[in-house]
Amino acid sequence: MSRLHLPLRPLWLCRACAAPWPCATARLTLVQEYAHDRVALLVYLGGLLHDAAGQLHTLNPHDAPEAAQLFDRFLGWARIRRSHADSPQHPMSEAGATALAYEGQLDTADGVGTELRDHW
């Protein structure tokens, strides 16, 4: 019987392979389990990210992972990605484009909206 790749709290290491959780096997398992509901996967991982951030900071407040590192580890790999060819062609008002560019969410070179992990 293979061991499940679950998090060992509060260290947030994989119980099976000791890699930072979610390890590669855990990620594959999660993608399979949530294959028909990626939003639910992101909500689930967001809750775990919240728990991990608090627990890791409590364990070692001076050497806890940075927010961007935790984002990449818990959510960055699972984001819904759209290619430019798949995105709908909706005109954006000039005011909306200006607001997004000001907030750093719009790549003004090609007009494609970007997801920024630094924004949250």
Short mmCIF file of C-alpha atoms in Angstrom, two decimals:
data_model
loop_
_atom_site.label_atom_id
_atom_site.label_comp_id
_atom_site.label_asym_id
_atom_site.label_seq_id
_atom_site.Cartn_x
_atom_site.Cartn_y
_atom_site.Cartn_z
CA MET A 1 0.00 0.00 0.00
CA SER A 2 1.46 3.36 -0.97
CA ARG A 3 1.46 6.20 1.53
CA LEU A 4 -0.76 9.17 0.84
CA HIS A 5 0.98 12.44 0.05
CA LEU A 6 -0.74 14.53 2.72
CA PRO A 7 0.60 17.56 4.63
CA LEU A 8 2.32 17.10 7.97
CA ARG A 9 1.10 20.11 9.93
CA PRO A 10 2.42 22.51 11.18
CA LEU A 11 5.62 21.85 9.17
CA TRP A 12 3.78 21.60 5.86
CA LEU A 13 5.97 18.81 4.58
CA CYS A 14 4.65 15.78 2.72
CA ARG A 15 4.07 12.81 5.05
CA ALA A 16 5.17 10.37 2.33
CA CYS A 17 8.20 12.01 0.70
CA ALA A 18 9.14 14.89 3.05
CA ALA A 19 9.05 17.45 0.22
CA PRO A 20 7.36 20.82 0.83
CA TRP A 21 3.64 20.16 0.53
CA PRO A 22 1.95 20.05 -1.92
CA CYS A 23 4.61 17.84 -3.46
CA ALA A 24 4.48 16.81 -7.13
CA THR A 25 2.48 13.67 -6.35
CA ALA A 26 0.01 15.60 -4.19
CA ARG A 27 -0.45 18.14 -6.99
CA LEU A 28 -1.20 15.41 -9.51
CA THR A 29 -3.65 13.79 -7.12
CA LEU A 30 -5.40 17.11 -6.44
CA VAL A 31 -5.70 17.89 -10.15
CA GLN A 32 -7.26 14.48 -10.72
CA GLU A 33 -9.65 14.83 -7.77
CA TYR A 34 -10.76 18.31 -8.86
CA ALA A 35 -10.61 17.71 -12.61
CA HIS A 36 -14.17 18.96 -13.11
CA ASP A 37 -14.04 21.88 -10.68
CA ARG A 38 -10.83 23.90 -10.82
CA VAL A 39 -12.42 26.78 -8.90
CA ALA A 40 -13.14 24.45 -5.96
CA LEU A 41 -9.50 23.33 -6.08
CA LEU A 42 -8.34 26.94 -5.88
CA VAL A 43 -10.69 27.69 -2.98
CA TYR A 44 -9.47 24.57 -1.14
CA LEU A 45 -5.81 25.44 -1.74
CA GLY A 46 -6.44 29.05 -0.70
CA GLY A 47 -7.71 27.85 2.66
CA LEU A 48 -4.68 25.62 3.09
CA LEU A 49 -2.41 28.52 2.12
CA HIS A 50 -4.01 30.58 4.88
CA ASP A 51 -3.44 27.80 7.42
CA ALA A 52 0.13 27.19 6.29
CA ALA A 53 1.08 30.87 6.39
CA GLY A 54 -0.09 31.19 9.98
CA GLN A 55 1.44 27.93 11.17
CA LEU A 56 4.79 28.43 9.45
CA HIS A 57 5.04 31.97 10.81
CA THR A 58 4.21 30.73 14.32
CA LEU A 59 6.92 28.06 14.08
CA ASN A 60 9.60 30.45 12.93
CA PRO A 61 8.57 34.11 12.71
CA HIS A 62 12.00 35.27 11.51
CA ASP A 63 12.48 32.73 8.74
CA ALA A 64 8.97 31.94 7.48
CA PRO A 65 8.49 31.72 3.70
CA GLU A 66 7.63 34.94 1.88
CA ALA A 67 4.05 35.45 0.72
CA ALA A 68 5.04 35.09 -2.95
CA GLN A 69 6.78 31.78 -2.23
CA LEU A 70 3.71 30.44 -0.47
CA PHE A 71 1.46 31.65 -3.28
CA ASP A 72 3.55 29.83 -5.88
CA ARG A 73 3.71 26.71 -3.72
CA PHE A 74 -0.02 26.49 -2.97
CA LEU A 75 -1.84 28.31 -5.76
CA GLY A 76 0.52 29.35 -8.54
CA TRP A 77 0.73 25.90 -10.08
CA ALA A 78 -3.05 25.39 -10.02
CA ARG A 79 -4.24 28.65 -11.61
CA ILE A 80 -6.47 28.47 -14.63
CA ARG A 81 -4.36 29.46 -17.59
CA ARG A 82 -5.76 30.84 -20.81
CA SER A 83 -3.87 31.24 -23.99
CA HIS A 84 -4.33 34.48 -25.90
CA ALA A 85 -6.08 32.53 -28.67
CA ASP A 86 -8.65 31.12 -26.20
CA SER A 87 -9.55 34.42 -24.55
CA PRO A 88 -12.79 36.09 -25.62
CA GLN A 89 -12.49 39.26 -27.63
CA HIS A 90 -14.30 41.84 -25.51
CA PRO A 91 -13.57 45.50 -26.04
CA MET A 92 -12.44 47.27 -22.89
CA SER A 93 -13.22 50.89 -22.23
CA GLU A 94 -10.29 53.27 -22.17
CA ALA A 95 -11.03 54.08 -18.51
CA GLY A 96 -11.02 50.37 -17.61
CA ALA A 97 -7.76 49.77 -19.45
CA THR A 98 -6.18 52.79 -17.78
CA ALA A 99 -7.28 51.59 -14.33
CA LEU A 100 -5.88 48.10 -14.93
CA ALA A 101 -2.62 49.47 -16.28
CA TYR A 102 -2.31 51.71 -13.23
CA GLU A 103 -2.85 48.74 -10.91
CA GLY A 104 -0.27 46.69 -12.80
CA GLN A 105 -2.79 44.14 -14.08
CA LEU A 106 -2.62 44.94 -17.75
CA ASP A 107 0.32 44.37 -19.98
CA THR A 108 -0.02 47.48 -22.11
CA ALA A 109 2.33 46.13 -24.77
CA ASP A 110 -0.25 43.67 -26.08
CA GLY A 111 -3.38 44.44 -24.05
CA VAL A 112 -3.55 41.03 -22.42
CA GLY A 113 -4.65 41.00 -18.76
CA THR A 114 -2.17 39.30 -16.46
CA GLU A 115 -2.57 37.59 -13.13
CA LEU A 116 -0.23 39.01 -10.53
CA ARG A 117 0.52 37.11 -7.38
CA ASP A 118 1.85 40.28 -5.77
CA HIS A 119 -1.60 41.82 -5.91
CA TRP A 120 -2.95 39.85 -2.99
#
